[in-house]
């Protein structure tokens, strides 16, 4: 987290509902963590007098998940941290992959890849890479889709 500026934590496909932390009892040596209820984000600020090198707190989401945060304090600019839970995404990916025969699901995956569409539960990466030449054929990875049991 930023030592002198705000750090924002935001969930992908969920929102934080509450945060919990232990107070040190000394206002000059206590960090602030607050939940912004409209967007469901968490904001953390560290006072100049804070002596510890790290902080920890818990947050509960609107979907009932509990996350523990253990963060080092660094002399960096304001940060935004976006959080996703791959375990929850696996359920969405498995649902997509189990909605038909394997060949039908493979065709739907290929169609989604061809149109650069999002699939719930799939991790989609767009790696920066150079084309490779194999004889007269030039190929380049544009996107990598990874689900529960399928990849493309």
Short mmCIF file of C-alpha atoms in Angstrom, two decimals:
data_model
loop_
_atom_site.label_atom_id
_atom_site.label_comp_id
_atom_site.label_asym_id
_atom_site.label_seq_id
_atom_site.Cartn_x
_atom_site.Cartn_y
_atom_site.Cartn_z
CA UNK A 1 0.00 0.00 0.00
CA UNK A 2 1.05 3.58 -0.49
CA UNK A 3 2.80 5.14 2.48
CA UNK A 4 1.55 8.69 1.88
CA UNK A 5 -1.39 8.42 -0.54
CA UNK A 6 -4.62 6.44 -0.84
CA UNK A 7 -4.72 2.83 -1.92
CA UNK A 8 -7.97 1.59 -3.46
CA UNK A 9 -9.01 -2.08 -3.48
CA UNK A 10 -11.81 -3.08 -5.88
CA UNK A 11 -13.33 -6.49 -6.54
CA UNK A 12 -14.10 -7.83 -10.00
CA UNK A 13 -17.73 -9.09 -10.16
CA UNK A 14 -18.39 -8.47 -6.46
CA UNK A 15 -18.28 -5.63 -3.95
CA UNK A 16 -16.92 -5.27 -0.45
CA UNK A 17 -19.67 -4.99 2.16
CA UNK A 18 -17.60 -4.47 5.32
CA UNK A 19 -14.06 -4.24 6.66
CA UNK A 20 -12.64 -5.26 10.04
CA UNK A 21 -9.35 -4.41 11.71
CA UNK A 22 -7.90 -4.19 15.19
CA UNK A 23 -7.31 -0.67 16.44
CA UNK A 24 -3.93 -0.01 18.03
CA UNK A 25 -5.50 2.30 20.59
CA UNK A 26 -3.18 5.12 19.55
CA UNK A 27 -4.60 7.36 16.79
CA UNK A 28 -1.14 8.51 15.70
CA UNK A 29 -0.11 4.90 15.10
CA UNK A 30 -3.21 3.51 13.41
CA UNK A 31 -4.04 3.22 9.72
CA UNK A 32 -7.48 3.99 8.29
CA UNK A 33 -9.45 1.53 6.19
CA UNK A 34 -12.92 2.42 4.97
CA UNK A 35 -15.56 0.85 2.79
CA UNK A 36 -17.20 3.04 0.15
CA UNK A 37 -20.70 1.48 0.08
CA UNK A 38 -21.92 2.74 -3.31
CA UNK A 39 -19.14 1.14 -5.37
CA UNK A 40 -18.13 -1.44 -2.77
CA UNK A 41 -14.47 -0.42 -2.80
CA UNK A 42 -12.04 -0.21 0.12
CA UNK A 43 -9.72 2.73 0.70
CA UNK A 44 -6.62 2.54 2.91
CA UNK A 45 -4.58 5.47 4.17
CA UNK A 46 -1.49 5.46 6.37
CA UNK A 47 -0.73 8.39 8.70
CA UNK A 48 2.75 9.94 8.61
CA UNK A 49 3.33 8.83 12.21
CA UNK A 50 2.58 5.15 11.51
CA UNK A 51 5.61 3.10 12.58
CA UNK A 52 4.85 -0.44 11.37
CA UNK A 53 6.12 -1.68 7.99
CA UNK A 54 2.91 -3.60 7.16
CA UNK A 55 -0.82 -3.65 7.82
CA UNK A 56 -3.50 -6.34 7.90
CA UNK A 57 -7.28 -6.36 7.90
CA UNK A 58 -10.24 -8.48 6.78
CA UNK A 59 -13.01 -7.66 4.32
CA UNK A 60 -16.32 -9.39 3.65
CA UNK A 61 -17.99 -9.17 0.24
CA UNK A 62 -21.65 -8.87 -0.69
CA UNK A 63 -21.46 -12.45 -2.03
CA UNK A 64 -20.26 -13.68 1.38
CA UNK A 65 -16.57 -14.22 0.67
CA UNK A 66 -14.03 -13.19 3.33
CA UNK A 67 -10.58 -11.94 2.32
CA UNK A 68 -7.54 -11.33 4.51
CA UNK A 69 -5.26 -8.49 3.43
CA UNK A 70 -1.63 -8.39 4.56
CA UNK A 71 0.15 -5.51 2.86
CA UNK A 72 3.62 -3.98 3.01
CA UNK A 73 3.77 -0.22 3.26
CA UNK A 74 5.89 1.25 0.47
CA UNK A 75 6.89 4.81 -0.52
CA UNK A 76 4.90 4.63 -3.78
CA UNK A 77 2.23 6.74 -5.48
CA UNK A 78 -1.47 6.13 -4.98
CA UNK A 79 -2.45 2.63 -6.07
CA UNK A 80 -5.50 0.82 -7.41
CA UNK A 81 -5.64 -2.91 -6.76
CA UNK A 82 -8.21 -4.99 -8.64
CA UNK A 83 -9.00 -8.38 -7.12
CA UNK A 84 -10.59 -11.42 -8.69
CA UNK A 85 -11.20 -14.82 -7.17
CA UNK A 86 -10.22 -17.59 -9.63
CA UNK A 87 -12.00 -20.23 -7.54
CA UNK A 88 -15.32 -18.48 -8.14
CA UNK A 89 -14.53 -18.04 -11.82
CA UNK A 90 -13.89 -21.79 -12.19
CA UNK A 91 -17.57 -22.41 -11.39
CA UNK A 92 -18.66 -20.05 -14.18
CA UNK A 93 -16.19 -21.62 -16.61
CA UNK A 94 -17.33 -25.14 -15.69
CA UNK A 95 -20.95 -24.08 -16.24
CA UNK A 96 -20.05 -22.83 -19.76
CA UNK A 97 -18.11 -26.03 -20.49
CA UNK A 98 -20.93 -28.33 -19.34
CA UNK A 99 -23.76 -26.81 -21.40
CA UNK A 100 -23.51 -29.18 -24.34
CA UNK A 101 -21.52 -31.85 -26.09
CA UNK A 102 -17.73 -31.30 -26.03
CA UNK A 103 -17.58 -30.50 -29.76
CA UNK A 104 -20.41 -27.92 -29.43
CA UNK A 105 -18.66 -26.27 -26.48
CA UNK A 106 -15.38 -26.19 -28.42
CA UNK A 107 -17.13 -24.46 -31.34
CA UNK A 108 -18.66 -21.87 -28.97
CA UNK A 109 -15.21 -21.27 -27.45
CA UNK A 110 -13.68 -20.78 -30.92
CA UNK A 111 -16.51 -18.40 -31.89
CA UNK A 112 -15.95 -16.37 -28.72
CA UNK A 113 -12.22 -16.23 -29.40
CA UNK A 114 -12.77 -15.17 -33.02
CA UNK A 115 -14.99 -12.28 -31.93
CA UNK A 116 -12.82 -11.39 -28.91
CA UNK A 117 -15.84 -12.00 -26.66
CA UNK A 118 -15.76 -12.46 -22.90
CA UNK A 119 -16.77 -15.78 -21.37
CA UNK A 120 -17.75 -15.77 -17.69
CA UNK A 121 -15.13 -17.58 -15.65
CA UNK A 122 -12.47 -17.58 -18.36
CA UNK A 123 -9.12 -15.91 -17.90
CA UNK A 124 -8.28 -14.04 -21.08
CA UNK A 125 -4.73 -12.82 -21.60
CA UNK A 126 -3.42 -10.74 -24.47
CA UNK A 127 0.32 -11.37 -24.34
CA UNK A 128 2.64 -9.03 -26.17
CA UNK A 129 4.61 -11.19 -28.54
CA UNK A 130 6.14 -11.26 -31.95
CA UNK A 131 4.90 -13.38 -34.85
CA UNK A 132 6.67 -16.67 -35.53
CA UNK A 133 7.42 -17.93 -39.01
CA UNK A 134 7.06 -21.60 -39.88
CA UNK A 135 8.05 -22.00 -43.51
CA UNK A 136 5.80 -19.65 -45.48
CA UNK A 137 3.29 -19.42 -42.62
CA UNK A 138 3.43 -16.61 -40.07
CA UNK A 139 1.52 -17.08 -36.79
CA UNK A 140 1.04 -14.87 -33.76
CA UNK A 141 -0.75 -15.46 -30.46
CA UNK A 142 -3.42 -12.78 -30.10
CA UNK A 143 -5.31 -14.02 -27.04
CA UNK A 144 -5.13 -16.94 -24.64
CA UNK A 145 -8.44 -18.20 -23.18
CA UNK A 146 -8.27 -20.48 -20.11
CA UNK A 147 -11.31 -22.00 -18.43
CA UNK A 148 -11.95 -24.81 -16.00
CA UNK A 149 -10.98 -27.63 -18.37
CA UNK A 150 -10.66 -25.98 -21.80
CA UNK A 151 -8.07 -23.62 -23.20
CA UNK A 152 -7.66 -21.98 -26.56
#
